[in-house]
């Protein structure tokens, strides 16, 4: 750009904000606020598709990565695996109890099955169906009410996490959010599996597994998976 | 068909089970009233419940309250159960309410039951002529010998020449009244059948889709081999026989020349004198309009099915799904083993979806409350003959109306005081109305109340006397 051009530009656009590409601020701030779904806002999605490269570059500066799934129609930010470990984490990690984690894994399995058998895109489950799915894994207890409360609590937690969505006007029906696929992936499940195996070993009092869910077992599992 | 295949149909076919069902008359009457009668598809749950309630109400009225004990919603749920499959229940994008449509077998049953009533008129002559036309298209269209093709065209030309000669000589053969009616009935029946065929076409596509999915999920080998088998055997949806004839139909219907021709023909058909007394003559012009959404829907079903299959076959998804199912099976057995003593405390973690940004300025700052002086001294009237009923005749100030007033005034000005608004829309409910304006002003982000300036508002009572109120100045500003 020549000096004259630059001067002209400056005169035309005195505010520096005008030099960021059109629509990028909106796209990035919306992504900061949470998952962007195509269904929820077609216009925003269109902008995101046009500006995805810039958005990617922009968030990379903050150690974030843009995950964009055009087929499924969702986009979100996550901590970039290549980011400098010195960088403080911008996206919080949420701690899950065993039963919530298990519920997520089971919902993920249900979604995979659903996709294999069904041509619909929306998996809708009632609270009763979710209960049936989980009940095998709950401790046998004479106090049914307590178990039901616990289940309701776990469902609520998953709703908060954004992986189940209450249907409007339909009591006790939930849609399993397809974004679950992006979070509960093979790697996450591997870690889950490894941790559970460690816990079982600990329960049975096998030696060499002191110290609870250690990173050792988990590391071995990952290596196996990598070589497989 | 042999005994066993018919018996299998009797046991397993959704249509036959509908005919055998105890409440078949109810279900069929309702399906006709809601779907086939008004020619509607994909109805929302609430609409259907309303329609069924109407049917149930009429039936209970004549048969007694205890005849159909369940609620409309329960019947609907029952009929959409996978075991019955008389209705297809599904969720469309962006809507939380489930949508229902008849299944193809239910549509067949309705068609059959309707035909039982008997027709007072069966078009036979026109059927014969359409059979002739079909036969000609079939035979001549499949002819590969050029000589034979040319001969046939020559014969047609001679035929046309002869007809033209006949007309020139003054002898114009016109279709007789009964003949025209016969053809008209054939036309409307075929058009209706075509419309209901689309449902079956869609069902066929779904069947293809299901068998594909089965094949994909049971596939043991590599993904490349799977793709090869699917595409080489033309089992994919658009390559199937159904897919290709449907595509042909679509191309035919979408051809602009044909559409114009069809439209003109339909227009002219409505003007045929011999048909003037026929029912439904005017409706045939909308035939095309009825087809388009139906074809459109089938088309989008095919698109959707293909997209999903593609997604399922996607490299990463294909491998990951297998891995995930294996892992989850492992986790399940592990979880059953520790069922009695599940791990306590945090077990796993998952990243959130958002970057929490706390904005300090979003929080409201401390704001000292302002005391509003209220003059509550009441001048007691001497007159005890006042009708106390007036106290109990409470009235309601419609804030929506006041908002509309403000908007109307702001339409022509950047800002307006309450006095301006009262000038344009005279106060009719006195103090209560002013209070409501104040309430709107405090709630509105663009309005301000200036405690240092005062304004006098006036209104007229029904008895003609004038009242005034002096209040703080309110300024409404047009939102930018």
mmCIF file of N, CA and C in Angstrom, chain A residues 116-212:
data_model
loop_
_atom_site.group_PDB
_atom_site.id
_atom_site.type_symbol
_atom_site.label_atom_id
_atom_site.label_comp_id
_atom_site.label_asym_id
_atom_site.label_seq_id
_atom_site.Cartn_x
_atom_site.Cartn_y
_atom_site.Cartn_z
ATOM 1 N N UNK A 116 -26.503 -44.803 13.328
ATOM 2 C CA UNK A 116 -26.321 -45.969 12.470
ATOM 3 C C UNK A 116 -27.648 -46.564 12.033
ATOM 4 N N UNK A 117 -28.686 -46.367 12.836
ATOM 5 C CA UNK A 117 -29.935 -47.047 12.530
ATOM 6 C C UNK A 117 -30.995 -46.124 11.976
ATOM 7 N N UNK A 118 -30.751 -44.838 12.049
ATOM 8 C CA UNK A 118 -31.846 -43.916 11.858
ATOM 9 C C UNK A 118 -31.479 -42.801 10.919
ATOM 10 N N UNK A 119 -32.452 -42.364 10.166
ATOM 11 C CA UNK A 119 -32.148 -41.295 9.229
ATOM 12 C C UNK A 119 -32.459 -39.917 9.807
ATOM 13 N N UNK A 120 -33.020 -39.884 11.004
ATOM 14 C CA UNK A 120 -33.325 -38.577 11.594
ATOM 15 C C UNK A 120 -32.034 -37.960 12.127
ATOM 16 N N UNK A 121 -32.064 -36.639 12.325
ATOM 17 C CA UNK A 121 -30.869 -36.009 12.891
ATOM 18 C C UNK A 121 -31.030 -35.736 14.378
ATOM 19 N N UNK A 122 -32.261 -35.742 14.868
ATOM 20 C CA UNK A 122 -32.446 -35.332 16.254
ATOM 21 C C UNK A 122 -32.798 -36.522 17.126
ATOM 22 N N UNK A 123 -31.934 -36.785 18.084
ATOM 23 C CA UNK A 123 -32.197 -37.868 19.033
ATOM 24 C C UNK A 123 -32.940 -37.286 20.234
ATOM 25 N N UNK A 124 -34.175 -37.707 20.411
ATOM 26 C CA UNK A 124 -34.981 -37.221 21.519
ATOM 27 C C UNK A 124 -35.173 -38.369 22.497
ATOM 28 N N UNK A 125 -34.913 -38.119 23.771
ATOM 29 C CA UNK A 125 -35.101 -39.166 24.785
ATOM 30 C C UNK A 125 -35.934 -38.603 25.925
ATOM 31 N N UNK A 126 -36.777 -39.456 26.475
ATOM 32 C CA UNK A 126 -37.519 -39.024 27.651
ATOM 33 C C UNK A 126 -36.688 -39.354 28.885
ATOM 34 N N UNK A 127 -37.037 -38.714 29.992
ATOM 35 C CA UNK A 127 -36.317 -38.967 31.244
ATOM 36 C C UNK A 127 -36.404 -40.446 31.596
ATOM 37 N N UNK A 128 -37.562 -41.068 31.282
ATOM 38 C CA UNK A 128 -37.735 -42.485 31.607
ATOM 39 C C UNK A 128 -36.767 -43.342 30.794
ATOM 40 N N UNK A 129 -36.607 -42.998 29.521
ATOM 41 C CA UNK A 129 -35.680 -43.765 28.685
ATOM 42 C C UNK A 129 -34.247 -43.617 29.184
ATOM 43 N N UNK A 130 -33.900 -42.386 29.596
ATOM 44 C CA UNK A 130 -32.558 -42.166 30.128
ATOM 45 C C UNK A 130 -32.385 -42.989 31.406
ATOM 46 N N UNK A 131 -33.436 -43.002 32.216
ATOM 47 C CA UNK A 131 -33.400 -43.776 33.455
ATOM 48 C C UNK A 131 -33.172 -45.256 33.185
ATOM 49 N N UNK A 132 -33.906 -45.803 32.196
ATOM 50 C CA UNK A 132 -33.741 -47.218 31.852
ATOM 51 C C UNK A 132 -32.306 -47.511 31.425
ATOM 52 N N UNK A 133 -31.749 -46.558 30.680
ATOM 53 C CA UNK A 133 -30.408 -46.752 30.142
ATOM 54 C C UNK A 133 -29.373 -46.800 31.274
ATOM 55 N N UNK A 134 -29.623 -45.992 32.311
ATOM 56 C CA UNK A 134 -28.625 -45.839 33.365
ATOM 57 C C UNK A 134 -28.820 -46.829 34.505
ATOM 58 N N UNK A 135 -30.070 -47.300 34.672
ATOM 59 C CA UNK A 135 -30.413 -48.001 35.924
ATOM 60 C C UNK A 135 -29.524 -49.216 36.183
ATOM 61 N N UNK A 136 -29.080 -49.902 35.122
ATOM 62 C CA UNK A 136 -28.226 -51.086 35.314
ATOM 63 C C UNK A 136 -26.963 -50.730 36.085
ATOM 64 N N UNK A 137 -26.533 -49.490 35.955
ATOM 65 C CA UNK A 137 -25.240 -49.116 36.522
ATOM 66 C C UNK A 137 -25.357 -48.449 37.886
ATOM 67 N N UNK A 138 -26.571 -48.322 38.362
ATOM 68 C CA UNK A 138 -26.739 -47.700 39.671
ATOM 69 C C UNK A 138 -26.738 -48.775 40.747
ATOM 70 N N UNK A 139 -26.256 -48.426 41.932
ATOM 71 C CA UNK A 139 -26.229 -49.437 43.002
ATOM 72 C C UNK A 139 -27.638 -49.914 43.321
ATOM 73 N N UNK A 140 -27.759 -51.199 43.619
ATOM 74 C CA UNK A 140 -29.071 -51.710 43.996
ATOM 75 C C UNK A 140 -29.409 -51.161 45.360
ATOM 76 N N UNK A 141 -30.499 -50.500 45.414
ATOM 77 C CA UNK A 141 -30.851 -49.877 46.679
ATOM 78 C C UNK A 141 -32.338 -50.006 46.885
ATOM 79 N N UNK A 142 -32.703 -50.112 48.154
ATOM 80 C CA UNK A 142 -34.134 -50.225 48.423
ATOM 81 C C UNK A 142 -34.791 -48.854 48.323
ATOM 82 N N UNK A 143 -33.958 -47.844 48.374
ATOM 83 C CA UNK A 143 -34.511 -46.495 48.333
ATOM 84 C C UNK A 143 -34.606 -45.982 46.900
ATOM 85 N N UNK A 144 -35.705 -46.338 46.250
ATOM 86 C CA UNK A 144 -35.887 -45.952 44.851
ATOM 87 C C UNK A 144 -35.910 -44.429 44.684
ATOM 88 N N UNK A 145 -36.522 -43.784 45.657
ATOM 89 C CA UNK A 145 -36.688 -42.332 45.545
ATOM 90 C C UNK A 145 -35.331 -41.639 45.479
ATOM 91 N N UNK A 146 -34.395 -42.164 46.280
ATOM 92 C CA UNK A 146 -33.084 -41.526 46.305
ATOM 93 C C UNK A 146 -32.401 -41.671 44.944
ATOM 94 N N UNK A 147 -32.570 -42.851 44.368
ATOM 95 C CA UNK A 147 -31.946 -43.096 43.066
ATOM 96 C C UNK A 147 -32.553 -42.189 42.004
ATOM 97 N N UNK A 148 -33.878 -42.044 42.075
ATOM 98 C CA UNK A 148 -34.540 -41.176 41.101
ATOM 99 C C UNK A 148 -34.055 -39.740 41.235
ATOM 100 N N UNK A 149 -33.908 -39.295 42.508
ATOM 101 C CA UNK A 149 -33.405 -37.938 42.743
ATOM 102 C C UNK A 149 -32.027 -37.769 42.151
ATOM 103 N N UNK A 150 -31.207 -38.805 42.381
ATOM 104 C CA UNK A 150 -29.830 -38.739 41.909
ATOM 105 C C UNK A 150 -29.807 -38.657 40.389
ATOM 106 N N UNK A 151 -30.674 -39.470 39.771
ATOM 107 C CA UNK A 151 -30.742 -39.466 38.316
ATOM 108 C C UNK A 151 -31.173 -38.089 37.806
ATOM 109 N N UNK A 152 -32.206 -37.540 38.461
ATOM 110 C CA UNK A 152 -32.690 -36.220 38.037
ATOM 111 C C UNK A 152 -31.574 -35.194 38.165
ATOM 112 N N UNK A 153 -30.800 -35.307 39.257
ATOM 113 C CA UNK A 153 -29.682 -34.390 39.474
ATOM 114 C C UNK A 153 -28.644 -34.513 38.370
ATOM 115 N N UNK A 154 -28.350 -35.769 37.991
ATOM 116 C CA UNK A 154 -27.348 -35.987 36.943
ATOM 117 C C UNK A 154 -27.829 -35.438 35.608
ATOM 118 N N UNK A 155 -29.121 -35.654 35.312
ATOM 119 C CA UNK A 155 -29.668 -35.126 34.056
ATOM 120 C C UNK A 155 -29.562 -33.608 34.051
ATOM 121 N N UNK A 156 -29.875 -33.026 35.206
ATOM 122 C CA UNK A 156 -29.824 -31.563 35.295
ATOM 123 C C UNK A 156 -28.401 -31.063 35.024
ATOM 124 N N UNK A 157 -27.459 -31.785 35.575
ATOM 125 C CA UNK A 157 -26.052 -31.404 35.393
ATOM 126 C C UNK A 157 -25.686 -31.453 33.902
ATOM 127 N N UNK A 158 -26.134 -32.518 33.233
ATOM 128 C CA UNK A 158 -25.809 -32.658 31.807
ATOM 129 C C UNK A 158 -26.510 -31.564 30.993
ATOM 130 N N UNK A 159 -27.700 -31.175 31.436
ATOM 131 C CA UNK A 159 -28.390 -30.056 30.771
ATOM 132 C C UNK A 159 -27.550 -28.793 30.927
ATOM 133 N N UNK A 160 -27.029 -28.589 32.148
ATOM 134 C CA UNK A 160 -26.187 -27.407 32.400
ATOM 135 C C UNK A 160 -24.943 -27.424 31.528
ATOM 136 N N UNK A 161 -24.396 -28.624 31.341
ATOM 137 C CA UNK A 161 -23.184 -28.735 30.522
ATOM 138 C C UNK A 161 -23.506 -28.495 29.054
ATOM 139 N N UNK A 162 -24.786 -28.525 28.715
ATOM 140 C CA UNK A 162 -25.183 -28.221 27.335
ATOM 141 C C UNK A 162 -25.253 -29.433 26.427
ATOM 142 N N UNK A 163 -25.286 -30.646 27.008
ATOM 143 C CA UNK A 163 -25.327 -31.837 26.159
ATOM 144 C C UNK A 163 -26.724 -32.441 26.079
ATOM 145 N N UNK A 164 -27.612 -31.986 26.937
ATOM 146 C CA UNK A 164 -29.026 -32.347 26.808
ATOM 147 C C UNK A 164 -29.771 -31.026 26.773
ATOM 148 N N UNK A 165 -30.834 -31.010 25.990
ATOM 149 C CA UNK A 165 -31.606 -29.771 25.915
ATOM 150 C C UNK A 165 -33.056 -30.126 26.179
ATOM 151 N N UNK A 166 -33.635 -29.439 27.140
ATOM 152 C CA UNK A 166 -35.052 -29.665 27.442
ATOM 153 C C UNK A 166 -35.894 -29.204 26.264
ATOM 154 N N UNK A 167 -36.875 -30.008 25.893
ATOM 155 C CA UNK A 167 -37.753 -29.585 24.803
ATOM 156 C C UNK A 167 -38.807 -28.646 25.367
ATOM 157 N N UNK A 168 -39.060 -27.600 24.636
ATOM 158 C CA UNK A 168 -40.090 -26.665 25.072
ATOM 159 C C UNK A 168 -41.458 -27.325 24.950
ATOM 160 N N UNK A 169 -42.272 -27.169 25.946
ATOM 161 C CA UNK A 169 -43.645 -27.641 25.863
ATOM 162 C C UNK A 169 -43.793 -29.142 25.991
ATOM 163 N N UNK A 170 -42.690 -29.867 26.219
ATOM 164 C CA UNK A 170 -42.803 -31.320 26.338
ATOM 165 C C UNK A 170 -42.107 -31.744 27.621
ATOM 166 N N UNK A 171 -42.912 -31.977 28.631
ATOM 167 C CA UNK A 171 -42.371 -32.301 29.943
ATOM 168 C C UNK A 171 -41.536 -33.585 29.867
ATOM 169 N N UNK A 172 -40.339 -33.527 30.432
ATOM 170 C CA UNK A 172 -39.538 -34.745 30.551
ATOM 171 C C UNK A 172 -38.944 -35.268 29.261
ATOM 172 N N UNK A 173 -38.931 -34.457 28.204
ATOM 173 C CA UNK A 173 -38.278 -34.897 26.965
ATOM 174 C C UNK A 173 -37.024 -34.060 26.732
ATOM 175 N N UNK A 174 -35.988 -34.744 26.275
ATOM 176 C CA UNK A 174 -34.717 -34.058 26.074
ATOM 177 C C UNK A 174 -34.163 -34.386 24.697
ATOM 178 N N UNK A 175 -33.493 -33.413 24.113
ATOM 179 C CA UNK A 175 -32.770 -33.673 22.874
ATOM 180 C C UNK A 175 -31.306 -33.843 23.228
ATOM 181 N N UNK A 176 -30.693 -34.892 22.701
ATOM 182 C CA UNK A 176 -29.264 -35.085 22.932
ATOM 183 C C UNK A 176 -28.534 -34.203 21.927
ATOM 184 N N UNK A 177 -27.774 -33.238 22.446
ATOM 185 C CA UNK A 177 -27.105 -32.279 21.562
ATOM 186 C C UNK A 177 -26.001 -32.994 20.794
ATOM 187 N N UNK A 178 -25.958 -32.763 19.493
ATOM 188 C CA UNK A 178 -24.997 -33.491 18.670
ATOM 189 C C UNK A 178 -23.562 -33.069 18.962
ATOM 190 N N UNK A 179 -23.408 -31.940 19.642
ATOM 191 C CA UNK A 179 -22.064 -31.478 19.969
ATOM 192 C C UNK A 179 -21.375 -32.411 20.966
ATOM 193 N N UNK A 180 -22.192 -33.244 21.602
ATOM 194 C CA UNK A 180 -21.634 -34.268 22.497
ATOM 195 C C UNK A 180 -20.546 -35.072 21.787
ATOM 196 N N UNK A 181 -20.748 -35.285 20.476
ATOM 197 C CA UNK A 181 -19.781 -36.071 19.704
ATOM 198 C C UNK A 181 -18.403 -35.430 19.702
ATOM 199 N N UNK A 182 -18.386 -34.099 19.746
ATOM 200 C CA UNK A 182 -17.100 -33.409 19.672
ATOM 201 C C UNK A 182 -16.359 -33.457 21.012
ATOM 202 N N UNK A 183 -17.113 -33.562 22.094
ATOM 203 C CA UNK A 183 -16.475 -33.536 23.414
ATOM 204 C C UNK A 183 -16.179 -34.939 23.914
ATOM 205 N N UNK A 184 -17.209 -35.798 23.853
ATOM 206 C CA UNK A 184 -16.993 -37.166 24.314
ATOM 207 C C UNK A 184 -16.489 -37.958 23.107
ATOM 208 N N UNK A 185 -15.195 -37.841 22.859
ATOM 209 C CA UNK A 185 -14.620 -38.517 21.704
ATOM 210 C C UNK A 185 -13.833 -39.734 22.173
ATOM 211 N N UNK A 186 -13.214 -40.418 21.235
ATOM 212 C CA UNK A 186 -12.519 -41.658 21.574
ATOM 213 C C UNK A 186 -11.456 -41.415 22.640
ATOM 214 N N UNK A 187 -10.786 -40.277 22.536
ATOM 215 C CA UNK A 187 -9.702 -40.015 23.492
ATOM 216 C C UNK A 187 -10.240 -39.861 24.915
ATOM 217 N N UNK A 188 -11.327 -39.117 25.034
ATOM 218 C CA UNK A 188 -11.921 -38.901 26.352
ATOM 219 C C UNK A 188 -12.375 -40.236 26.932
ATOM 220 N N UNK A 189 -12.991 -41.053 26.082
ATOM 221 C CA UNK A 189 -13.499 -42.345 26.541
ATOM 222 C C UNK A 189 -12.349 -43.268 26.944
ATOM 223 N N UNK A 190 -11.245 -43.159 26.224
ATOM 224 C CA UNK A 190 -10.064 -43.957 26.580
ATOM 225 C C UNK A 190 -9.610 -43.610 27.981
ATOM 226 N N UNK A 191 -9.557 -42.311 28.264
ATOM 227 C CA UNK A 191 -9.130 -41.876 29.595
ATOM 228 C C UNK A 191 -10.103 -42.385 30.652
ATOM 229 N N UNK A 192 -11.378 -42.286 30.326
ATOM 230 C CA UNK A 192 -12.428 -42.770 31.226
ATOM 231 C C UNK A 192 -12.205 -44.249 31.514
ATOM 232 N N UNK A 193 -12.025 -45.003 30.459
ATOM 233 C CA UNK A 193 -11.855 -46.444 30.568
ATOM 234 C C UNK A 193 -10.639 -46.767 31.439
ATOM 235 N N UNK A 194 -9.540 -46.044 31.187
ATOM 236 C CA UNK A 194 -8.310 -46.296 31.914
ATOM 237 C C UNK A 194 -8.492 -45.985 33.392
ATOM 238 N N UNK A 195 -9.149 -44.872 33.665
ATOM 239 C CA UNK A 195 -9.348 -44.475 35.053
ATOM 240 C C UNK A 195 -10.216 -45.493 35.783
ATOM 241 N N UNK A 196 -11.223 -45.978 35.072
ATOM 242 C CA UNK A 196 -12.117 -46.960 35.668
ATOM 243 C C UNK A 196 -11.362 -48.260 35.949
ATOM 244 N N UNK A 197 -10.487 -48.628 35.015
ATOM 245 C CA UNK A 197 -9.696 -49.849 35.203
ATOM 246 C C UNK A 197 -8.798 -49.698 36.431
ATOM 247 N N UNK A 198 -8.184 -48.533 36.590
ATOM 248 C CA UNK A 198 -7.339 -48.264 37.759
ATOM 249 C C UNK A 198 -8.135 -48.380 39.033
ATOM 250 N N UNK A 199 -9.323 -47.814 38.990
ATOM 251 C CA UNK A 199 -10.165 -47.817 40.186
ATOM 252 C C UNK A 199 -10.526 -49.238 40.571
ATOM 253 N N UNK A 200 -10.849 -50.040 39.562
ATOM 254 C CA UNK A 200 -11.207 -51.437 39.840
ATOM 255 C C UNK A 200 -10.015 -52.174 40.447
ATOM 256 N N UNK A 201 -8.851 -51.931 39.878
ATOM 257 C CA UNK A 201 -7.646 -52.583 40.379
ATOM 258 C C UNK A 201 -7.422 -52.207 41.845
ATOM 259 N N UNK A 202 -7.668 -50.955 42.123
ATOM 260 C CA UNK A 202 -7.475 -50.452 43.482
ATOM 261 C C UNK A 202 -8.465 -51.112 44.437
ATOM 262 N N UNK A 203 -9.700 -51.254 43.958
ATOM 263 C CA UNK A 203 -10.739 -51.878 44.778
ATOM 264 C C UNK A 203 -10.370 -53.299 45.141
ATOM 265 N N UNK A 204 -9.826 -53.995 44.158
ATOM 266 C CA UNK A 204 -9.476 -55.397 44.391
ATOM 267 C C UNK A 204 -8.167 -55.516 45.142
ATOM 268 N N UNK A 205 -7.564 -54.367 45.400
ATOM 269 C CA UNK A 205 -6.353 -54.344 46.226
ATOM 270 C C UNK A 205 -5.147 -54.941 45.538
ATOM 271 N N UNK A 206 -5.144 -54.873 44.220
ATOM 272 C CA UNK A 206 -3.970 -55.375 43.505
ATOM 273 C C UNK A 206 -2.791 -54.470 43.802
ATOM 274 N N UNK A 207 -1.604 -55.035 43.940
ATOM 275 C CA UNK A 207 -0.455 -54.195 44.249
ATOM 276 C C UNK A 207 -0.038 -53.370 43.028
ATOM 277 N N UNK A 208 0.719 -52.329 43.346
ATOM 278 C CA UNK A 208 1.311 -51.545 42.255
ATOM 279 C C UNK A 208 0.371 -50.508 41.682
ATOM 280 N N UNK A 209 -0.786 -50.437 42.233
ATOM 281 C CA UNK A 209 -1.706 -49.425 41.710
ATOM 282 C C UNK A 209 -2.129 -48.438 42.773
ATOM 283 N N UNK A 210 -1.275 -48.309 43.773
ATOM 284 C CA UNK A 210 -1.569 -47.364 44.848
ATOM 285 C C UNK A 210 -1.615 -45.946 44.292
ATOM 286 N N UNK A 211 -2.358 -45.099 44.958
ATOM 287 C CA UNK A 211 -2.344 -43.702 44.542
ATOM 288 C C UNK A 211 -3.499 -43.338 43.645
ATOM 289 N N UNK A 212 -4.464 -44.203 43.600
ATOM 290 C CA UNK A 212 -5.699 -43.841 42.891
ATOM 291 C C UNK A 212 -5.503 -43.776 41.393
#
